[in-house]
């Protein structure tokens, strides 16, 4: 059996955002990605490019990654104008090079939003999302040791709903895709996952008020219901959670 | 008040004021449609309205307040949002945003300009196309006044264009309203969006029918 022949590899033109630091000016640089196969993931493709850059004595492209399994939410690249590249329920680490053709040009940019300052190249500081969680994305009810399963009966529908919201991996694609740099899908999912469960009721009013306030203080924009967030979300978080957030906010005023 | 400084609170104000204006354009269309019954019907309608006296002014004041709040927060939200998203991507590819959703501020500003023109024309009656006798006795022969103005092609075109603008604004605005006040979920949103576009189209057709039928010579003296 022969391995990969020359014919099975692709050569791609990458147009990548390079920026030395938060307050440094950024610019696009063009690179050629050689010897890319269908089996490379997008990040592995960048690894190949970086190895070439290192061999040439150049600075490799800095990008965020950790699990490479689509669960940690750390990878954050806008590929051809769409966060994570725009394939349904796919993080950029799970994006595969079989989706690209030999000779394609690919624009790679960092998340762009005021609340996500660029650290270097494609890596941004998404700490603002953590600050929103710190403002209320938890319950402080004493639960003792591990409770018996089903000690608190929760209707199946509510459990499913909460789990759907909790699928959010906090990657920030919703913010990156939003024309307003808003974080309403993220905040909506985090508020909804608690709002649907009895454990979340006690602090419901404070939670939504505090998380929304933090969201604004972090410099995120306001939602105007474009729904780009939902389309960009690699976990398919639905904008119904934004409606839920709005509802929870109105309830908190009563 | 915390409500006024909250991102969601201000959006809810946009939605509530938008809702009242939506209610107004509905009632206004129903009233205008009396023109299809005949000259007498429109004139009787106009007279009834004017005879309400102070009620008319209370209503006008209320609508002005709705408009002012809507415009104020609309401009503020738009400015804040462009500040929150200062740098654009090299390739701007949109997945779900629509032409209507991305132009809300511009269709809004156009609607505001049209509204000023429309009020100067048929309420204050100071535009050049208005005959002196329409100014002298109010409400007077509203049918004749409307007919006289819409026979001028440019004026009719301006009205149809304004109604196309309203169509765009509301084809995004109606579903947006429901989402903003939280009356929305994954099952209702596609339906509300469809009904919203249908209602917007009804406004476009209903309102535009008046200038178009007058220009076509179907509505006449
Ligand atoms: C006949 C007049 C108008 C009607 C019936 C109307 C109706 C609406 C409705 C129903 C919404 C959706 C509200 C929401 O989701 O929160 C909306 C949003 C908006 N309107 Fe208006 N509007 C009118 C005039 C204006 C004017 C004069 C302006 C600005 C100068 C304006 C600017 C906006 C903006 C910026 C939005 C926010 C976009 C969004 O949230 O999707 N509108 N309007
Ligand atoms: S690297 Fe963990 S989700 Fe992509």
Coordinates of C-alpha atoms and ligand atoms in Angstrom, one line a residue:
Chain A
X1 CA 0.0 0.0 0.0
X2 CA 1.3 3.4 -0.9
X3 CA 1.0 6.2 1.5
X4 CA -0.2 9.6 0.5
X5 CA 1.1 10.4 -2.9
X6 CA 1.8 14.0 -4.0
X7 CA -1.6 14.1 -5.7
X8 CA -3.4 13.7 -2.4
X9 CA -1.9 16.8 -0.9
X10 CA -3.2 20.3 -1.2
X11 CA -1.5 23.6 -1.3
X12 CA -3.4 26.5 0.2
X13 CA -3.0 30.2 0.4
X14 CA -3.5 31.6 3.9
X15 CA -4.1 35.2 4.6
X16 CA -3.5 35.5 8.3
X17 CA -3.9 38.3 10.8
X18 CA -0.6 39.0 12.5
X19 CA -0.4 41.3 15.5
X20 CA 2.5 41.5 17.9
X21 CA 0.6 42.6 20.9
X22 CA -2.6 44.2 22.3
X23 CA -1.7 47.7 21.4
X24 CA 0.4 47.0 18.4
X25 CA -0.9 47.5 14.9
X26 CA -2.0 44.4 13.1
X27 CA -1.8 43.4 9.4
X28 CA -2.5 40.5 7.1
X29 CA 0.4 38.3 6.0
X30 CA 0.2 35.7 3.3
X31 CA 1.6 32.2 3.7
X32 CA 1.5 29.0 1.7
X33 CA 0.3 25.8 3.4
X34 CA 2.0 22.9 1.7
X35 CA 1.5 19.1 2.0
X36 CA -2.0 19.4 3.5
X37 CA -4.1 16.2 3.4
X38 CA -7.8 15.6 3.8
X39 CA -7.0 14.2 7.2
X40 CA -5.5 17.3 8.7
X41 CA -7.7 19.3 10.9
X42 CA -7.6 23.1 10.5
X43 CA -5.3 23.5 13.5
X44 CA -3.0 20.7 12.3
X45 CA -2.8 22.6 9.1
X46 CA -1.6 25.6 11.0
X47 CA 0.8 23.4 13.0
X48 CA 2.4 22.4 9.6
X49 CA 2.6 26.0 8.5
X50 CA 4.2 26.9 11.9
X51 CA 6.8 24.2 11.6
X52 CA 7.8 25.6 8.2
X53 CA 7.9 29.1 9.7
X54 CA 10.1 28.0 12.6
X55 CA 12.4 26.2 10.2
X56 CA 12.7 29.5 8.3
X57 CA 13.5 31.3 11.5
X58 CA 10.3 33.2 11.5
X59 CA 7.7 33.8 14.3
X60 CA 5.0 31.1 14.3
X61 CA 1.4 32.1 14.2
X62 CA 0.0 32.3 17.7
X63 CA -3.4 30.7 18.1
X64 CA -5.4 29.4 21.1
X65 CA -6.2 25.7 21.4
X66 CA -6.5 23.0 24.0
X67 CA -8.7 19.9 23.7
X68 CA -8.9 19.9 19.9
X69 CA -12.1 17.8 20.4
X70 CA -14.7 20.6 20.3
X71 CA -15.3 20.6 24.0
X72 CA -13.1 23.1 25.7
X73 CA -14.1 26.1 23.7
X74 CA -10.6 27.6 23.6
X75 CA -10.0 27.6 19.8
X76 CA -11.2 30.8 18.3
X77 CA -10.6 31.7 14.7
X78 CA -12.7 33.5 12.1
X79 CA -12.3 31.5 8.9
X80 CA -13.3 33.3 5.7
X81 CA -15.4 35.8 7.7
X82 CA -17.3 33.2 9.9
X83 CA -16.3 32.2 13.4
X84 CA -15.1 28.6 13.3
X85 CA -15.6 28.5 9.6
X86 CA -19.4 28.2 9.4
X87 CA -19.9 24.5 9.2
X88 CA -22.8 23.3 11.3
X89 CA -21.9 22.5 14.9
X90 CA -18.2 22.6 14.2
X91 CA -15.4 24.3 16.2
X92 CA -12.4 25.3 14.3
X93 CA -10.4 22.5 15.8
X94 CA -13.0 20.1 14.4
X95 CA -12.9 21.7 11.0
X96 CA -11.3 19.3 8.5
X97 CA -9.2 20.1 5.6
X98 CA -11.3 17.9 3.3
X99 CA -13.7 20.8 3.2
X100 CA -11.1 22.9 1.3
X101 CA -9.9 22.5 -2.2
X102 CA -6.4 22.5 -3.5
X103 CA -5.5 26.1 -4.3
X104 CA -8.1 27.7 -2.0
X105 CA -7.4 31.0 -0.3
X106 CA -8.3 31.2 3.3
X107 CA -8.7 34.3 5.5
X108 CA -7.9 33.6 9.1
X109 CA -8.7 36.3 11.7
X110 CA -9.0 36.5 15.5
X111 CA -12.4 37.1 17.2
X112 CA -13.1 40.8 16.8
X113 CA -15.0 42.6 19.5
X114 CA -14.2 45.5 21.8
X115 CA -14.6 43.1 24.8
X116 CA -12.1 40.7 23.4
X117 CA -8.7 42.5 23.2
X118 CA -6.2 40.7 21.0
X119 CA -3.3 39.2 22.9
X120 CA -1.3 38.1 19.9
X121 CA -2.1 37.2 16.3
X122 CA -5.2 34.9 16.5
X123 CA -5.3 34.8 20.3
X124 CA -7.7 37.0 22.1
X125 CA -8.5 37.6 25.8
X126 CA -11.9 36.1 26.4
X127 CA -11.7 36.8 30.2
X128 CA -14.9 39.0 29.9
X129 CA -16.9 35.8 29.5
X130 CA -15.4 34.5 32.8
X131 CA -16.3 37.8 34.5
X132 CA -19.9 37.3 33.4
X133 CA -19.9 33.9 35.0
X134 CA -18.3 35.2 38.2
X135 CA -21.1 37.7 38.4
X136 CA -23.8 35.0 38.8
X137 CA -23.2 31.9 36.7
X138 CA -23.4 29.6 39.7
X139 CA -25.7 28.7 42.6
X140 CA -24.6 29.1 46.2
X141 CA -27.3 26.8 47.6
X142 CA -25.8 24.3 50.1
X143 CA -26.3 20.9 48.6
X144 CA -24.4 18.9 51.2
X145 CA -22.8 15.7 50.0
X146 CA -23.8 14.0 46.7
X147 CA -27.5 14.0 46.8
X148 CA -29.5 10.9 45.8
X149 CA -30.4 10.8 42.2
X150 CA -33.9 12.2 41.6
X151 CA -34.1 13.5 45.2
X152 CA -35.4 16.7 43.6
X153 CA -37.8 15.7 40.9
X154 CA -37.3 17.8 37.8
X155 CA -39.6 17.4 34.8
X156 CA -37.8 15.8 31.9
X157 CA -38.6 18.8 29.6
X158 CA -36.9 21.2 32.1
X159 CA -33.9 19.0 32.5
X160 CA -33.5 18.7 28.7
X161 CA -33.9 22.5 28.3
X162 CA -31.3 23.2 30.9
X163 CA -28.9 20.7 29.4
X164 CA -29.4 22.3 26.0
X165 CA -28.4 25.7 27.4
X166 CA -25.5 24.1 29.3
X167 CA -24.1 22.8 26.0
X168 CA -22.5 26.3 25.6
X169 CA -18.7 25.8 25.8
X170 CA -18.1 29.6 26.2
X171 CA -16.0 29.9 23.1
X172 CA -17.2 33.4 22.2
X173 CA -18.2 32.6 18.6
X174 CA -21.5 34.3 19.3
X175 CA -19.7 37.5 20.2
X176 CA -17.3 37.2 17.2
X177 CA -20.2 36.7 14.8
X178 CA -22.4 39.4 16.2
X179 CA -22.5 42.6 14.2
X180 CA -23.0 44.4 17.6
X181 CA -20.3 42.6 19.5
X182 CA -23.0 41.5 21.9
X183 CA -22.7 38.5 24.3
X184 CA -26.4 37.9 24.7
X185 CA -26.4 34.3 23.5
X186 CA -23.7 33.3 25.9
X187 CA -25.3 35.2 28.8
X188 CA -28.7 33.9 27.8
X189 CA -27.6 30.3 27.8
X190 CA -25.9 30.7 31.2
X191 CA -28.9 32.4 32.8
X192 CA -31.3 29.9 31.2
X193 CA -29.5 26.8 32.4
X194 CA -30.2 27.8 36.0
X195 CA -33.5 29.4 35.4
X196 CA -35.0 26.1 34.3
X197 CA -34.0 24.2 37.4
X198 CA -35.3 24.5 41.0
X199 CA -31.7 25.0 42.3
X200 CA -31.5 28.2 40.2
X201 CA -34.7 29.8 41.5
X202 CA -33.4 31.2 44.7
X203 CA -31.0 33.6 43.2
X204 CA -32.7 34.0 39.8
X205 CA -33.4 37.7 40.1
X206 CA -30.0 38.7 41.4
X207 CA -28.3 36.4 38.9
X208 CA -29.8 37.9 35.8
X209 CA -29.4 41.5 37.0
X210 CA -25.7 40.9 38.0
X211 CA -24.8 39.0 34.9
X212 CA -26.4 41.5 32.6
X213 CA -24.7 44.4 34.4
X214 CA -21.3 42.7 34.1
X215 CA -22.0 42.0 30.4
X216 CA -22.5 45.7 29.8
X217 CA -19.5 46.7 32.0
X218 CA -17.3 44.4 30.0
X219 CA -18.1 46.4 26.9
X220 CA -20.3 44.0 24.9
X221 CA -22.9 45.6 22.7
X222 CA -26.7 45.3 22.7
X223 CA -28.7 42.6 20.9
X224 CA -30.7 43.7 17.8
X225 CA -31.8 40.2 17.0
X226 CA -29.8 39.5 13.9
X227 CA -29.3 35.9 15.1
X228 CA -25.8 35.6 13.7
X229 CA -24.8 34.2 17.1
X230 CA -27.0 31.1 16.7
X231 CA -25.7 30.5 13.2
X232 CA -22.1 30.8 14.3
X233 CA -22.5 28.7 17.5
X234 CA -20.6 25.4 17.3
X235 CA -23.0 23.9 19.8
X236 CA -26.2 25.0 18.2
X237 CA -27.4 27.1 21.1
X238 CA -30.8 28.5 20.2
X239 CA -31.8 32.2 20.4
X240 CA -34.8 31.1 22.5
X241 CA -32.3 31.4 25.4
X242 CA -32.0 35.1 24.6
X243 CA -35.7 35.5 24.8
X244 CA -35.5 33.6 28.1
X245 CA -32.9 36.0 29.3
X246 CA -35.1 38.9 28.4
X247 CA -38.0 37.3 30.2
X248 CA -35.9 36.6 33.3
X249 CA -34.8 40.2 33.3
X250 CA -38.4 41.5 33.1
X251 CA -39.4 39.0 35.9
X252 CA -36.5 40.3 38.1
X253 CA -38.0 43.8 38.0
X254 CA -41.2 42.6 39.7
Chain B
X1 CA -33.6 54.2 37.0
X2 CA -31.7 50.9 36.5
X3 CA -34.2 49.9 33.7
X4 CA -33.1 52.8 31.5
X5 CA -29.4 52.0 31.8
X6 CA -29.9 48.3 31.2
X7 CA -29.1 46.9 27.8
X8 CA -32.3 44.7 27.9
X9 CA -34.4 47.5 29.5
X10 CA -33.7 49.9 26.7
X11 CA -34.4 47.3 24.1
X12 CA -37.7 46.6 25.8
X13 CA -38.5 50.3 25.6
X14 CA -37.7 50.1 21.8
X15 CA -40.0 47.2 21.6
X16 CA -42.9 48.8 23.5
X17 CA -42.7 52.1 21.6
X18 CA -42.3 50.1 18.4
X19 CA -45.4 48.2 19.3
X20 CA -47.5 51.3 19.9
X21 CA -46.3 52.7 16.5
X22 CA -47.2 49.4 14.9
X23 CA -50.7 49.7 16.5
X24 CA -50.9 53.2 15.1
X25 CA -50.0 52.3 11.5
X26 CA -52.6 49.5 11.7
X27 CA -55.4 51.9 12.8
X28 CA -54.2 54.6 10.4
X29 CA -54.4 52.1 7.5
X30 CA -57.9 51.1 8.5
X31 CA -59.0 54.7 8.7
X32 CA -57.3 55.6 5.3
X33 CA -59.1 52.6 3.7
X34 CA -62.3 54.5 4.0
X35 CA -61.1 56.2 0.8
X36 CA -62.0 53.0 -1.0
X37 CA -65.6 53.3 0.1
X38 CA -65.8 56.8 -1.4
X39 CA -65.1 60.5 -0.9
X40 CA -67.8 60.9 1.6
X41 CA -66.5 58.1 3.8
X42 CA -63.0 59.6 4.0
X43 CA -64.3 63.1 4.8
X44 CA -66.7 61.8 7.4
X45 CA -63.8 59.9 9.0
X46 CA -61.6 63.0 9.0
X47 CA -64.4 65.1 10.5
X48 CA -65.1 62.5 13.3
X49 CA -61.4 62.5 14.2
X50 CA -61.2 66.3 14.3
X51 CA -64.4 66.5 16.4
X52 CA -62.7 64.5 19.2
X53 CA -61.0 67.8 20.2
X54 CA -58.6 67.5 23.1
X55 CA -58.6 63.7 22.8
X56 CA -56.8 64.1 19.4
X57 CA -54.1 66.2 21.1
X58 CA -53.7 63.7 24.0
X59 CA -53.3 61.0 21.4
X60 CA -50.8 63.0 19.3
X61 CA -48.8 63.8 22.4
X62 CA -48.7 60.1 23.3
X63 CA -47.6 59.1 19.8
X64 CA -44.9 61.9 19.8
X65 CA -43.6 60.5 23.1
X66 CA -43.5 57.0 21.7
X67 CA -41.6 58.2 18.6
X68 CA -39.2 60.3 20.6
X69 CA -38.3 57.5 22.9
X70 CA -38.0 55.0 20.0
X71 CA -35.7 57.4 18.0
X72 CA -33.6 58.3 21.0
X73 CA -32.8 54.8 22.1
X74 CA -32.6 53.6 18.5
X75 CA -29.8 56.1 17.8
X76 CA -28.1 55.4 21.2
X77 CA -28.2 51.6 20.7
X78 CA -26.8 51.9 17.2
X79 CA -23.9 54.1 18.3
X80 CA -23.1 51.8 21.3
X81 CA -23.2 48.8 19.1
X82 CA -20.8 50.1 16.5
X83 CA -18.4 51.1 19.4
X84 CA -18.7 47.5 20.7
X85 CA -17.7 46.1 17.3
X86 CA -15.1 48.6 16.0
X87 CA -13.2 46.4 13.5
X88 CA -14.8 44.4 10.8
X89 CA -13.6 41.2 9.2
X90 CA -11.8 41.2 5.9
X91 CA -14.5 39.1 4.4
X92 CA -17.9 40.0 5.8
X93 CA -20.0 36.9 5.4
X94 CA -23.4 37.0 7.0
X95 CA -25.2 33.8 7.9
X96 CA -28.6 34.9 9.3
X97 CA -28.6 38.7 9.4
X98 CA -30.8 40.2 6.6
X99 CA -30.7 43.4 4.6
X100 CA -33.6 44.6 6.8
X101 CA -31.9 43.7 10.1
X102 CA -28.7 45.5 9.1
X103 CA -30.4 48.7 8.0
X104 CA -32.8 49.3 10.9
X105 CA -31.2 52.6 11.8
X106 CA -31.3 53.8 8.1
X107 CA -34.9 52.7 7.4
X108 CA -35.7 54.3 10.8
X109 CA -34.1 57.7 9.8
X110 CA -35.9 57.6 6.5
X111 CA -39.2 56.9 8.2
X112 CA -38.6 59.8 10.5
X113 CA -37.9 62.1 7.5
X114 CA -41.0 60.9 5.7
X115 CA -43.1 61.4 8.9
X116 CA -42.0 65.0 9.1
X117 CA -42.9 65.5 5.4
X118 CA -46.2 63.7 5.7
X119 CA -47.3 65.8 8.7
X120 CA -46.2 69.1 7.1
X121 CA -48.3 68.0 4.0
X122 CA -51.6 66.6 5.3
X123 CA -51.7 67.7 8.9
X124 CA -50.1 71.2 8.9
X125 CA -50.8 71.6 5.2
X126 CA -48.0 73.9 4.2
X127 CA -46.4 72.0 1.3
X128 CA -46.7 73.7 -2.1
X129 CA -49.1 71.0 -3.5
X130 CA -51.8 71.9 -0.9
X131 CA -54.6 74.2 -2.2
X132 CA -55.4 77.3 -0.1
X133 CA -59.0 76.1 0.5
X134 CA -57.7 73.0 2.2
X135 CA -55.8 75.2 4.6
X136 CA -58.7 77.6 5.2
X137 CA -61.3 75.0 6.3
X138 CA -60.2 72.1 8.3
X139 CA -60.7 69.2 8.0
X140 CA -62.5 70.4 4.8
X141 CA -62.5 68.2 1.7
X142 CA -59.7 65.8 2.7
X143 CA -60.5 63.6 -0.2
X144 CA -60.0 66.4 -2.7
X145 CA -56.7 67.4 -1.0
X146 CA -55.3 63.8 -1.1
X147 CA -56.4 63.4 -4.7
X148 CA -54.7 66.7 -5.7
X149 CA -51.4 65.7 -4.1
X150 CA -51.2 62.1 -5.3
X151 CA -51.9 63.1 -8.9
X152 CA -48.4 64.5 -8.8
X153 CA -46.3 61.5 -9.7
X154 CA -43.2 62.5 -7.6
X155 CA -45.3 62.7 -4.5
X156 CA -46.9 59.4 -5.1
X157 CA -43.5 57.8 -5.7
X158 CA -42.2 59.3 -2.5
X159 CA -45.1 57.7 -0.6
X160 CA -44.6 54.3 -2.2
X161 CA -40.9 54.5 -1.4
X162 CA -41.7 55.4 2.2
X163 CA -44.0 52.4 2.5
X164 CA -41.3 50.1 1.1
X165 CA -39.1 51.5 3.8
X166 CA -41.7 50.8 6.4
X167 CA -42.0 47.3 5.0
X168 CA -38.2 46.7 5.5
X169 CA -38.3 48.2 9.0
X170 CA -41.2 46.1 10.2
X171 CA -40.2 42.9 8.4
X172 CA -37.3 42.7 10.9
X173 CA -39.0 44.8 13.6
X174 CA -42.1 42.7 14.3
X175 CA -40.3 39.4 15.1
X176 CA -37.6 41.4 16.9
X177 CA -40.3 43.0 19.1
X178 CA -41.6 39.5 20.3
X179 CA -38.0 38.3 20.9
X180 CA -37.1 41.4 22.8
X181 CA -40.0 41.2 25.3
X182 CA -39.3 37.4 25.7
X183 CA -42.5 36.2 24.0
X184 CA -40.6 33.9 21.7
X185 CA -39.1 30.4 21.5
X186 CA -37.8 28.1 18.8
X187 CA -41.3 27.0 17.8
X188 CA -42.9 30.4 17.6
X189 CA -40.0 32.4 16.2
X190 CA -40.2 31.1 12.6
X191 CA -44.0 31.6 12.6
X192 CA -43.9 35.1 14.1
X193 CA -41.2 36.0 11.5
X194 CA -43.4 34.8 8.7
X195 CA -46.5 36.6 10.0
X196 CA -44.5 39.7 10.6
X197 CA -43.3 39.8 7.0
X198 CA -46.9 39.2 5.8
X199 CA -48.3 42.0 8.0
X200 CA -45.5 44.3 6.7
X201 CA -46.4 43.4 3.1
X202 CA -50.0 44.2 3.9
X203 CA -49.0 47.6 5.1
X204 CA -47.0 48.1 1.9
X205 CA -49.8 47.0 -0.4
X206 CA -52.6 48.7 1.6
X207 CA -51.0 52.1 2.0
X208 CA -49.4 52.2 -1.5
X209 CA -52.8 51.3 -3.1
X210 CA -54.0 54.9 -2.4
X211 CA -51.4 56.8 -4.4
X212 CA -51.2 54.1 -7.0
X213 CA -54.9 54.0 -7.6
X214 CA -55.1 57.8 -7.8
X215 CA -52.2 57.9 -10.3
X216 CA -53.8 55.2 -12.3
X217 CA -57.0 57.3 -12.4
X218 CA -59.1 54.6 -10.8
X219 CA -59.8 56.7 -7.7
X220 CA -61.1 60.1 -9.0
X221 CA -63.5 62.9 -8.2
Ligands
LIG1 C1 -43.6 54.3 11.8 C2 -42.6 54.4 12.5 C3 -41.9 53.2 13.2 C4 -42.3 51.9 13.6 C5 -43.7 51.4 13.4 C6 -41.2 51.2 14.1 C7 -41.3 49.9 14.7 C8 -40.2 49.2 15.2 C9 -40.3 48.0 15.8 C10 -41.5 47.1 16.0 C11 -39.0 47.6 16.2 C12 -38.6 46.3 16.9 C13 -38.4 46.6 18.4 C14 -37.5 45.7 19.1 O1 -37.3 44.6 18.7 O2 -37.0 46.0 20.2 C15 -38.1 48.7 15.8 C16 -36.8 48.7 16.1 C17 -35.9 49.7 15.7 N1 -36.3 51.0 15.2 FE1 -38.2 51.5 14.7 N2 -40.1 52.0 14.1 C18 -40.5 53.2 13.6 C19 -39.7 54.3 13.4 C20 -38.3 54.4 13.7 C21 -37.5 55.5 13.6 C22 -38.0 56.9 13.2 C23 -36.2 55.2 13.9 C24 -34.9 55.9 14.1 C25 -34.6 57.1 13.8 C26 -36.2 53.8 14.2 C27 -35.1 53.0 14.6 C28 -35.2 51.7 15.0 C29 -34.0 51.0 15.4 C30 -32.6 51.4 15.4 C31 -34.5 49.7 15.9 C32 -33.7 48.7 16.6 C33 -33.3 47.6 15.7 C34 -33.6 46.3 16.3 O3 -33.7 46.1 17.6 O4 -33.8 45.3 15.6 N3 -37.5 53.3 14.1 N4 -38.9 49.7 15.2
LIG2 S1 -9.6 23.3 21.0 FE1 -11.1 22.7 22.5 S2 -12.9 23.2 21.4 FE2 -11.4 23.6 19.9

